[in-house]
C-alpha angles and dihedrals in degrees: 000000000000116000116251122238115258115252115262114270112260113247126217115293117260119245110267093250092054094040089059093058103033092105096041127109122254092258091051092049091050091047091050091050091052089060087069115085091228091064099028115120098184142356088249089072087075101032093056096041097095096082103047100118132248121354122235091261091059095254122123115280093222097077097035096051092043087060090052090050093052097039108038093143097184093052094046090048091055091048091051092053090067089063097040116123135017122333090256091053091047092050092046090052091053090048091055092048089050090051090053091052091046091053088051089051091245092140099170093050090048091052090051092052093048090050090051089052091053090047090053090054095043094101091057102027115015116227105273093013136091120245113299115195092198091062093056118110123236090256090054091050090056089056089064130067106274093335091305117113111222115251092242092052091050091050091050091054093046091049092050092049090053092047092051092047093048093045091049089050089053090053093047089049088060090046090050092239089143099166090055089050090054092048095052096043092046089059091055093044091050090073100019106039092173097055105137096202094047093047093046095049095043090049090050090053092049091050091050087053090050093247102130094161091060090046091053093049089050092052097041098078097043092048090049089050092054091040118233103274093047098040113122111264091233090060093048092047091050090048090053090051091050092050091049092050091048091050091049091051092050091049091048092047091051091048091049092049091049092048092049091049091050091047091051092047090048091049090052091048091049092050090049090052092050090050091046091053094042093239115158123213134192142164124253090238092063095042109017119201117200091181090076115075119229107261132181106231129191116267092240092057103111143120114276144160125244086237104032095211098040114084090193094059123099115294120221123196125188108239135199119207104207123200102194095182092060102027092237132130139193124205125218103191096198119020116183106230090215091060126087126241091243093064089062099039089058093068097033103047134108090038119217094243096064094091094051098043094046107234113164114272112271096016094115107047129117092258098045104050135081122216127213138183122210116239133203131204117229116233113277121252115293089013098135090105102029131099099229113136120223111259120231131209146152135256122196117226127203115240092230094050115102113251090237092060091050091050090054092052124112138185125217123208131177109237142181111206132184109212134181117214139158092281095053136263126326145157120250123195129188145087120316117205119216114202138186115249134188103230120209090347093299128107115219120206117186114215119198130168107259090229090061099032096101092052092048093046090053091053091046093052094047091050093047099034092232131135 
C-alpha cells in the first residue's frame, strides 16, 4: 500500500479581522475596509451601507450592515476623542482645528469648529458672555477649589471665549457674513473696549456694509487707547479708508440732493411753459387711445425746454408719426413746437418701408398726405360721480401750421348726454369741447394718404361712434 502524503503544515493563524474576510469577494473586502476610519472617504460610506446586497455568509446584507452602521467602534471612538477632557480642553481642541481650517482657507469649516468650541464652554461661559459661576454644573463646581474657580482658571476660560469669538468673526468676514462679525466682535468689545482685533474686524464689517460712520466710531476708542503715534498701522489705514468712504458718501449725497433739486426746478419750469402755451396733458390711463400702437421708446424721450429752468425758452415735445394703414411709426425725439409738420415730413417721407409694404407709388410724400391729431372731450359739468366716457375725435392740421397752434386748437360740438350722478339720472344739453392733449408726454400725429383719408375717417368714426 502506497504511503499517503503528510498533511500540509498549518501556518500561523490570521488576525481575527482578516480571518473574518478571507473568504469574501473583492468588493466586500473593500467595503469592509471603508468602515474603518483610516480608509473611510466620507460618512456616506456608512450611512448608505444598509442596502448593499447579500453578506459573505449568505445572509441578507440589510441586517448585517445596519449592525456595522450602529456599532462602528473605531469611528465612535474617534468621535469621542473630540470631547475627551475638560470643557476647556475640548474647546481648545476645537479652536486648534478651526485654526487649521482657517490656514487652509476652509472658512466655513473653521467657523463650525469655533462654534463647537463655544458650545463646549457654554456651561461655564455662555456664548457671547463672560464666565458666570451660577451657570456651572455641580460636576464643574467640584473641579474647582471649594466651589470657587481659581482666578487664573476663570481668566483662561474668558480668554478662550474671546479667542473663539474673534476667530469666528475672522472666518465670517471671509464668508461675507458681516452682521455675524459685528455680533461676535461687539460681545468682545462690551467688556474689552480697546481690543484691537475686535475693533479692526468690526470696522471692516461696517465698511463692507457701507457704514463708515459706525466704522470710525468703532476705531476711535482703540486708536485713542494706543495714542496716535503708537497706533497699529493697520488701524490707521482702516480709519483712513473709512474717512474716505464717508467723504465719498457725503459728496454723493450732496450731488444727489442737487440733482433732485434741479429736476424739481426743471419740472416746475416745464409745467409753467405748458401752462403759458396752453398745452393740455393727460395720461393714457385717464383717456386711453387705442389708435396709437404700443411702442417702446427710449428712456431719454421726454418733453423738455431748451433752457431747463427758463419757461420762456423753446419747448420740445417727442412726437410719434403714426401710419395706421400700414401699422408703421416714426419717432421725432425732440419736435420744436414752433415748427410746422411740413418741415419734418420733408426729411421723413417717403419712408423706407413703402416699397416692401406695397403702398401705391407717391402715396406717402409731403404733398400727398393728410395729418390729424386725436382729440378728447373733458368730462361734462358735475361729472365727478357719473359714468360718462370721454368722447374722442380727430382734428385735421395744416402742414404749414405751427405745431403749437395745432395743440391749442379745440372743437365744439352740441351734445345731449344722459348722466348718472349722486342725485339721480338726468339729461344734460350743451356744447362739448374736444381738445388736443399730449398723452404721456408724447405727441401723436396720424399720417394718412389724402387719397384714402375719407375711407379711413369713415372707419374711424364708425369704430369710435363719433361724428
